[in-house]
Amino acid sequence: MGTSGDHSLSGREGARLALTEALVATGDEDRMAFQRVYRMTSAKLFGICIRICGDAQAAEDVLHEVYLTIWKRAGSFQPGRASPISWLATIARNRAIDWRRANGARATSSLDLADDIPDGSPAADEALIAGEADRRLHLCLDSLEAEQRSAIRTAFFNGVTYRELAEQSAVPLGTMKSWVRRGLARLKRCLDDD
Amino acid sequence: MTDPDPDMAAAELALGVLEGEDRADALRRVLADPAFAREVDRWRDHFAVLFDHWPDAAAPPRVERRVMTGIAPDRVAGRFWPAVAITASAMAAVLTGVLILRPSPAMSPPFAAAGSAITLVASLAPTRGGAAIPAIYDAGRQEIQIGAAALAEPGRAEELWIIPADGVPRSLGLLSASSRTTVQLTPAHRALIDAKVKLALSSEPAGGSPTGRPTGAILASGQFIPI
């Protein structure tokens, strides 16, 4: 069901299916499908770019490159293996991090902890990512010490290195590494725990 | 060495907190150890659910126009070398970094030998899709290592080329079909290597290109980026 052009699909599965179909068609160099991919995902990917780059013009340039990459690489997207939005978002996040590393960190004032991003359940209208894995990760994140959780979330959402994390939190680098590593180890135990 | 912290390098790489030599070490492990690479994949999947919480931001409409005009035309160009006309966007493929640097099962254990200093990595995207082929430049040992590609048809060889800023491909020799290939660079080739150099694999007759230039189809291409 759901032709690739059907924007009326609602709900998690429908959105995911429509995006998957558009992305697969993009792999066959279907420009219209690629445009649908763009329209379905550009707000998410621009949100990623602008947060990590911290600069609107840079975020635009990075977003442009991200979609050119998506156009070229869509043929290697494996629908069975990856969620389409995760695949796209990972490209955007990594490209934005690359820009950030190449251009130096942003001004300290914008280096906030990721505490402004709610860590509860996903909003009902954010329907592109499946639910079970989401619940599990959040449960496991919730089981961490506050500073471990905050450091890991900040690393993810701000795209920062250990060094920047340590500076932001005003703790020694070794302390920050220890927090994150122990938090990740605990997260792994929790996620692996069936 | 009394570091009591658990080894979480796979998670750290997926999260993106590593830099410098730590990141290079983790990338080496991705290349050398399939189990480690799978672990990085798993972590990336775990973290990916957080994307759902990422605040959206509407991109200015001009970006869509730029993107849509930026695609396609060069695909039908009659030039021989279009697939290697890589823009900076190809860097994103590498950037996807961990995403793409998959070890080939045939890769043998690592090469963390003395004097090793990996400074550039590339991810060669196969022209026809499929898993990318990782390549690294080790400035310390003055060599390029590239994973097995196995993209050539039976009876054909895979030849590795570097394409520096002048756009002229230089052969680095033939690839092994079944395992990682290490290319020891001559001083002349070394002088051409920088962070912008492109890499390509072409399909050639057994024994390699008879002309010193690529003669067959481009099987994969990519670009070095610094790590």
Coordinates of C-alpha atoms in Angstrom, one line a residue:
Chain A
M1 CA 0.0 0.0 0.0
G2 CA 0.9 3.6 0.0
T3 CA 2.3 4.8 -3.3
S4 CA 5.4 6.8 -2.8
G5 CA 3.6 10.0 -3.6
D6 CA 0.9 9.5 -0.9
H7 CA 1.5 12.3 1.6
S8 CA -1.8 11.6 3.3
L9 CA -0.5 8.6 5.1
S10 CA -0.6 9.2 8.7
G11 CA 1.1 7.5 11.6
R12 CA 4.4 6.0 12.3
E13 CA 4.3 3.1 9.8
G14 CA 2.8 5.1 7.0
A15 CA 5.4 7.8 7.3
R16 CA 8.2 5.4 7.4
L17 CA 6.9 3.4 4.5
A18 CA 6.4 6.5 2.4
L19 CA 9.9 7.7 3.1
T20 CA 11.4 4.2 2.5
E21 CA 9.7 4.1 -0.9
A22 CA 10.8 7.5 -1.8
L23 CA 14.4 6.8 -0.8
V24 CA 14.5 3.5 -2.7
A25 CA 13.2 5.3 -5.8
T26 CA 15.8 8.0 -5.3
G27 CA 18.4 5.2 -5.6
D28 CA 17.1 4.7 -9.1
E29 CA 17.7 8.4 -9.8
D30 CA 14.1 9.4 -9.6
R31 CA 14.3 13.1 -9.1
M32 CA 10.6 13.5 -8.0
A33 CA 11.1 10.8 -5.4
F34 CA 14.2 12.6 -4.2
Q35 CA 12.2 15.8 -3.9
R36 CA 9.7 14.0 -1.7
V37 CA 12.6 12.7 0.4
Y38 CA 13.7 16.3 0.8
R39 CA 10.3 17.6 1.7
M40 CA 9.7 14.8 4.2
T41 CA 13.0 15.2 5.9
S42 CA 14.6 18.6 5.4
A43 CA 13.2 20.1 8.6
K44 CA 14.6 17.2 10.7
L45 CA 18.0 17.3 8.9
F46 CA 18.2 21.1 9.0
G47 CA 17.4 21.0 12.7
I48 CA 20.4 18.6 13.1
C49 CA 22.7 20.7 11.0
I50 CA 21.9 24.0 12.7
R51 CA 22.2 22.7 16.2
I52 CA 25.6 21.1 15.6
C53 CA 27.0 23.8 13.3
G54 CA 25.6 26.6 15.4
D55 CA 25.6 28.9 12.3
A56 CA 22.7 29.3 9.9
Q57 CA 24.7 29.8 6.8
A58 CA 27.0 26.9 7.5
A59 CA 24.0 24.7 8.3
E60 CA 22.5 25.6 4.9
D61 CA 25.7 24.7 3.1
V62 CA 26.0 21.4 5.1
L63 CA 22.4 20.6 4.4
H64 CA 23.0 21.1 0.7
E65 CA 25.9 18.7 0.8
V66 CA 24.0 16.2 2.9
Y67 CA 21.2 16.0 0.2
L68 CA 23.7 15.7 -2.6
T69 CA 25.2 12.9 -0.7
I70 CA 21.8 11.3 -0.2
W71 CA 21.2 11.6 -3.9
K72 CA 24.4 9.8 -4.7
R73 CA 24.2 7.2 -2.0
A74 CA 20.5 6.4 -1.9
G75 CA 21.2 3.3 -4.0
S76 CA 23.1 1.8 -1.1
F77 CA 20.3 2.3 1.4
Q78 CA 19.1 -1.1 2.7
P79 CA 15.5 -0.8 3.6
G80 CA 15.5 -4.0 5.7
R81 CA 18.4 -3.0 7.8
A82 CA 18.0 0.6 8.7
S83 CA 15.2 3.0 9.4
P84 CA 15.2 5.5 6.6
I85 CA 15.1 8.6 8.8
S86 CA 17.9 7.2 11.0
W87 CA 20.0 6.6 7.9
L88 CA 19.4 10.1 6.6
A89 CA 19.8 11.7 10.0
T90 CA 23.1 9.9 10.6
I91 CA 24.5 11.3 7.4
A92 CA 23.4 14.8 8.4
R93 CA 24.8 14.5 11.9
N94 CA 28.1 13.2 10.8
R95 CA 28.5 15.8 8.1
A96 CA 27.6 18.5 10.5
I97 CA 30.1 17.2 13.0
D98 CA 32.7 17.1 10.3
W99 CA 32.1 20.7 9.5
R100 CA 32.3 21.5 13.2
R101 CA 35.6 19.7 13.6
A102 CA 37.0 21.4 10.6
N103 CA 35.9 24.9 11.6
G104 CA 36.6 24.9 15.3
A105 CA 34.1 24.8 18.1
R106 CA 31.4 27.4 18.4
A107 CA 31.6 30.2 20.9
T108 CA 31.4 29.0 24.4
S109 CA 28.1 30.8 25.0
S110 CA 26.3 28.5 22.6
L111 CA 27.8 25.3 24.0
D112 CA 24.9 24.4 26.2
L113 CA 24.1 21.1 27.6
A114 CA 21.4 19.3 25.7
D115 CA 19.0 19.8 28.7
D116 CA 16.8 21.9 26.5
I117 CA 15.8 18.8 24.5
P118 CA 13.1 16.9 26.3
D119 CA 14.1 13.4 27.2
G120 CA 10.6 11.9 27.5
S121 CA 8.6 9.9 25.0
P122 CA 8.6 11.2 21.5
A123 CA 6.0 13.7 20.5
A124 CA 2.9 12.1 18.9
D125 CA 3.4 13.9 15.7
E126 CA 7.0 12.7 15.3
A127 CA 6.1 9.5 13.7
L128 CA 9.1 8.5 11.7
I129 CA 11.0 6.3 14.1
A130 CA 9.7 3.1 15.5
G131 CA 8.6 2.8 19.1
E132 CA 9.9 -0.2 20.9
A133 CA 13.6 0.6 20.6
D134 CA 12.8 4.1 21.6
R135 CA 11.1 3.2 24.8
R136 CA 14.0 0.8 25.6
L137 CA 16.7 3.4 25.1
H138 CA 14.9 5.9 27.2
L139 CA 14.3 3.4 30.0
C140 CA 18.0 2.6 30.0
L141 CA 19.1 6.2 29.8
D142 CA 16.9 6.9 32.7
S143 CA 18.8 4.3 34.7
L144 CA 22.1 6.2 34.4
E145 CA 23.5 8.7 36.9
A146 CA 22.4 12.2 36.0
E147 CA 25.9 13.4 34.9
Q148 CA 26.4 10.3 32.8
R149 CA 23.0 10.7 31.1
S150 CA 23.5 14.4 30.6
A151 CA 27.0 13.9 29.1
I152 CA 25.9 11.3 26.7
R153 CA 22.8 13.2 25.5
T154 CA 24.9 16.4 25.1
A155 CA 27.5 14.5 23.1
F156 CA 24.8 13.2 20.8
F157 CA 22.7 16.3 20.4
N158 CA 25.6 18.9 20.3
G159 CA 28.1 16.7 18.4
V160 CA 30.9 17.6 20.8
T161 CA 34.1 15.8 21.7
Y162 CA 35.2 14.6 25.1
R163 CA 37.3 17.7 25.4
E164 CA 34.4 20.1 24.7
L165 CA 32.2 18.1 27.1
A166 CA 34.7 18.5 29.8
E167 CA 35.1 22.2 29.2
Q168 CA 31.3 22.7 29.2
S169 CA 30.9 20.9 32.5
A170 CA 34.1 22.3 34.0
V171 CA 35.4 18.9 34.9
P172 CA 38.8 17.4 34.1
L173 CA 38.9 15.5 30.8
G174 CA 39.6 12.2 32.6
T175 CA 36.6 12.6 34.8
M176 CA 34.4 13.3 31.8
K177 CA 35.7 10.2 29.9
S178 CA 35.1 8.2 33.0
W179 CA 31.5 9.4 33.3
V180 CA 30.7 8.7 29.7
R181 CA 32.5 5.3 29.5
R182 CA 30.8 4.1 32.7
G183 CA 27.5 5.4 31.5
L184 CA 27.9 3.7 28.1
A185 CA 28.9 0.4 29.8
R186 CA 25.8 0.6 32.0
L187 CA 23.7 1.5 29.0
K188 CA 25.0 -1.5 27.1
R189 CA 24.2 -3.8 30.0
C190 CA 20.7 -2.4 30.2
L191 CA 20.1 -2.6 26.4
D192 CA 21.5 -6.1 26.2
D193 CA 19.4 -7.3 29.1
D194 CA 16.5 -9.3 27.6
Chain B
M1 CA 48.3 2.5 32.6
T2 CA 45.8 2.2 35.4
D3 CA 42.7 3.1 33.5
P4 CA 39.9 1.3 35.1
D5 CA 37.3 2.6 32.6
P6 CA 35.6 -0.1 30.4
D7 CA 36.6 -0.2 26.8
M8 CA 33.7 1.5 25.1
A9 CA 35.4 2.6 22.0
A10 CA 32.7 1.3 19.7
A11 CA 30.1 3.4 21.5
E12 CA 32.4 6.4 21.7
L13 CA 33.0 6.3 18.0
A14 CA 29.3 6.1 17.2
L15 CA 28.6 8.9 19.6
G16 CA 31.4 11.0 18.1
V17 CA 33.2 12.0 21.2
L18 CA 36.6 10.8 20.1
E19 CA 39.2 12.9 18.3
G20 CA 42.8 12.7 17.2
E21 CA 44.7 9.6 17.8
D22 CA 41.9 8.0 19.8
R23 CA 39.6 8.4 16.9
A24 CA 42.2 7.0 14.5
D25 CA 42.7 4.0 16.8
A26 CA 39.0 3.3 16.8
L27 CA 38.8 3.7 13.0
R28 CA 41.6 1.2 12.6
R29 CA 39.7 -1.2 14.7
V30 CA 36.6 -0.8 12.5
L31 CA 38.8 -1.6 9.5
A32 CA 40.5 -4.6 11.1
D33 CA 37.8 -6.2 13.3
P34 CA 34.4 -7.0 11.9
A35 CA 33.0 -7.7 15.3
F36 CA 34.0 -4.2 16.4
A37 CA 32.5 -2.7 13.3
R38 CA 29.2 -4.5 14.0
E39 CA 29.3 -3.2 17.6
V40 CA 29.7 0.4 16.2
D41 CA 26.7 -0.3 14.0
R42 CA 24.6 -1.5 16.9
W43 CA 25.5 1.6 18.9
R44 CA 24.6 3.9 16.0
D45 CA 21.2 2.1 15.9
H46 CA 20.7 2.6 19.6
F47 CA 21.5 6.3 19.4
A48 CA 19.5 6.8 16.3
V49 CA 16.2 6.6 18.2
L50 CA 17.2 9.9 19.8
F51 CA 16.8 11.6 16.4
D52 CA 13.1 11.5 17.0
H53 CA 13.6 14.1 19.7
W54 CA 15.8 16.4 17.7
P55 CA 14.0 19.7 17.3
D56 CA 13.0 20.4 13.7
A57 CA 14.0 23.6 12.0
A58 CA 12.5 24.7 8.7
A59 CA 15.2 25.1 6.0
P60 CA 15.0 28.2 3.9
P61 CA 13.3 27.4 0.5
R62 CA 16.4 28.4 -1.4
V63 CA 18.1 25.2 -0.1
E64 CA 15.6 23.0 -1.9
R65 CA 16.2 24.9 -5.1
R66 CA 19.9 24.6 -4.7
V67 CA 19.7 20.9 -4.0
M68 CA 17.4 20.2 -6.9
T69 CA 19.5 22.1 -9.4
G70 CA 22.6 20.5 -7.9
I71 CA 21.7 16.9 -8.8
A72 CA 21.7 15.0 -12.0
P73 CA 23.2 17.0 -14.9
D74 CA 26.7 15.6 -14.4
R75 CA 25.4 12.0 -14.5
V76 CA 25.0 12.1 -18.3
A77 CA 28.2 13.9 -19.1
G78 CA 30.1 12.1 -21.8
R79 CA 33.4 12.6 -20.1
F80 CA 35.2 9.4 -19.2
W81 CA 35.8 10.4 -15.6
P82 CA 32.5 11.8 -14.4
A83 CA 32.1 9.4 -11.5
V84 CA 35.2 10.8 -10.0
A85 CA 34.1 14.4 -10.3
I86 CA 33.5 14.4 -6.6
T87 CA 32.5 17.5 -4.7
A88 CA 32.9 18.0 -1.1
S89 CA 29.7 16.2 -0.7
A90 CA 31.4 13.0 -1.1
M91 CA 33.2 13.8 2.1
A92 CA 29.9 13.3 3.8
A93 CA 30.1 9.8 2.8
V94 CA 33.2 9.3 4.8
L95 CA 31.9 11.3 7.5
T96 CA 29.1 9.0 7.7
G97 CA 32.4 7.6 8.7
V98 CA 31.5 4.8 10.8
L99 CA 28.5 4.1 8.7
I100 CA 30.6 3.2 5.8
L101 CA 33.9 2.0 7.0
R102 CA 33.0 -1.6 7.0
P103 CA 35.7 -4.1 7.2
S104 CA 35.8 -6.8 4.6
P105 CA 35.6 -10.2 6.2
A106 CA 38.9 -11.1 4.6
M107 CA 40.7 -8.3 6.4
S108 CA 43.4 -9.6 8.6
P109 CA 44.1 -8.2 12.1
P110 CA 45.4 -4.8 12.5
F111 CA 48.5 -3.0 11.5
A112 CA 49.2 -0.9 14.6
A113 CA 52.8 -1.2 13.8
A114 CA 55.5 1.1 15.0
G115 CA 55.6 4.4 13.1
S116 CA 52.1 4.0 12.0
A117 CA 50.2 7.4 11.7
I118 CA 47.0 7.2 9.9
T119 CA 46.1 10.7 8.8
L120 CA 43.6 10.3 6.0
V121 CA 40.6 8.0 5.4
A122 CA 38.4 7.5 2.4
S123 CA 35.4 5.5 1.7
L124 CA 35.1 4.4 -1.9
A125 CA 31.4 4.2 -2.9
P126 CA 30.8 1.5 -5.5
T127 CA 29.3 2.9 -8.7
R128 CA 26.6 0.3 -8.7
G129 CA 25.8 0.6 -5.0
G130 CA 26.7 -1.8 -2.2
A131 CA 29.0 -1.7 0.7
A132 CA 31.7 1.0 0.5
I133 CA 35.4 0.1 0.4
P134 CA 37.5 1.6 3.2
A135 CA 40.9 3.1 2.5
I136 CA 43.4 4.7 4.8
Y137 CA 46.6 6.7 4.2
D138 CA 49.3 6.0 6.7
A139 CA 51.7 8.9 6.6
G140 CA 54.0 7.3 9.1
R141 CA 54.5 4.2 7.0
Q142 CA 54.0 6.0 3.7
E143 CA 51.4 3.6 2.5
I144 CA 47.8 3.3 1.5
Q145 CA 45.7 0.3 2.7
I146 CA 42.5 -0.5 1.0
G147 CA 40.0 -3.2 1.7
A148 CA 39.1 -5.9 -0.7
A149 CA 36.5 -4.8 -3.2
A150 CA 35.8 -7.7 -5.5
L151 CA 33.8 -5.5 -7.9
A152 CA 35.5 -6.5 -11.1
E153 CA 34.0 -9.2 -13.3
P154 CA 35.8 -12.5 -13.5
G155 CA 38.9 -12.3 -15.5
R156 CA 39.2 -8.6 -15.0
A157 CA 41.5 -6.8 -12.5
E158 CA 40.8 -3.9 -10.2
E159 CA 43.2 -1.0 -10.5
L160 CA 43.6 1.7 -7.9
W161 CA 44.1 5.3 -9.0
I162 CA 44.8 8.5 -7.2
I163 CA 43.5 11.6 -8.9
P164 CA 45.2 14.7 -7.5
A165 CA 44.2 18.3 -8.1
D166 CA 45.4 18.2 -11.8
G167 CA 42.8 15.6 -12.5
V168 CA 45.2 13.1 -14.0
P169 CA 44.8 9.6 -12.6
R170 CA 48.0 7.9 -11.4
S171 CA 48.0 4.2 -11.0
L172 CA 48.8 2.7 -7.6
G173 CA 48.6 -0.8 -8.9
L174 CA 46.2 -3.7 -8.8
L175 CA 44.1 -4.8 -5.9
S176 CA 43.9 -8.2 -4.3
A177 CA 40.4 -9.6 -4.9
S178 CA 40.3 -11.3 -1.6
S179 CA 42.1 -9.4 1.1
R180 CA 43.3 -5.9 2.0
T181 CA 45.9 -4.4 -0.3
T182 CA 48.8 -2.4 1.0
V183 CA 50.4 0.0 -1.5
Q184 CA 53.8 1.3 -0.6
L185 CA 54.0 4.8 -2.0
T186 CA 56.8 6.2 -4.1
P187 CA 58.1 9.6 -3.2
A188 CA 56.4 10.9 -6.4
H189 CA 53.1 9.5 -5.3
R190 CA 53.5 10.7 -1.8
A191 CA 53.9 14.2 -2.9
L192 CA 50.5 14.0 -4.5
I193 CA 48.6 12.8 -1.5
D194 CA 46.7 15.4 0.4
A195 CA 43.3 15.8 2.0
K196 CA 41.6 16.5 -1.3
V197 CA 43.0 13.7 -3.4
K198 CA 40.4 11.4 -5.0
L199 CA 40.6 7.7 -5.3
A200 CA 39.1 5.4 -7.8
L201 CA 39.0 1.8 -8.8
S202 CA 38.7 0.9 -12.4
S203 CA 38.0 -2.4 -14.2
E204 CA 41.0 -3.3 -16.3
P205 CA 42.3 -6.3 -18.2
A206 CA 44.1 -8.9 -16.1
G207 CA 47.6 -7.4 -15.5
G208 CA 46.3 -3.9 -15.4
S209 CA 45.7 -1.0 -17.7
P210 CA 47.7 -1.3 -20.9
T211 CA 47.9 2.5 -21.4
G212 CA 48.8 3.8 -18.0
R213 CA 45.4 5.5 -17.8
P214 CA 42.1 3.9 -16.7
T215 CA 40.5 2.1 -19.7
G216 CA 37.6 0.3 -18.1
A217 CA 34.5 1.2 -16.1
I218 CA 34.9 3.0 -12.8
L219 CA 33.9 0.5 -10.2
A220 CA 34.1 2.8 -7.1
S221 CA 35.4 6.2 -6.1
G222 CA 35.9 8.3 -3.1
Q223 CA 38.0 11.1 -1.6
F224 CA 40.4 11.3 1.3
I225 CA 39.5 13.3 4.3
P226 CA 41.7 14.0 7.3
I227 CA 40.9 12.3 10.6

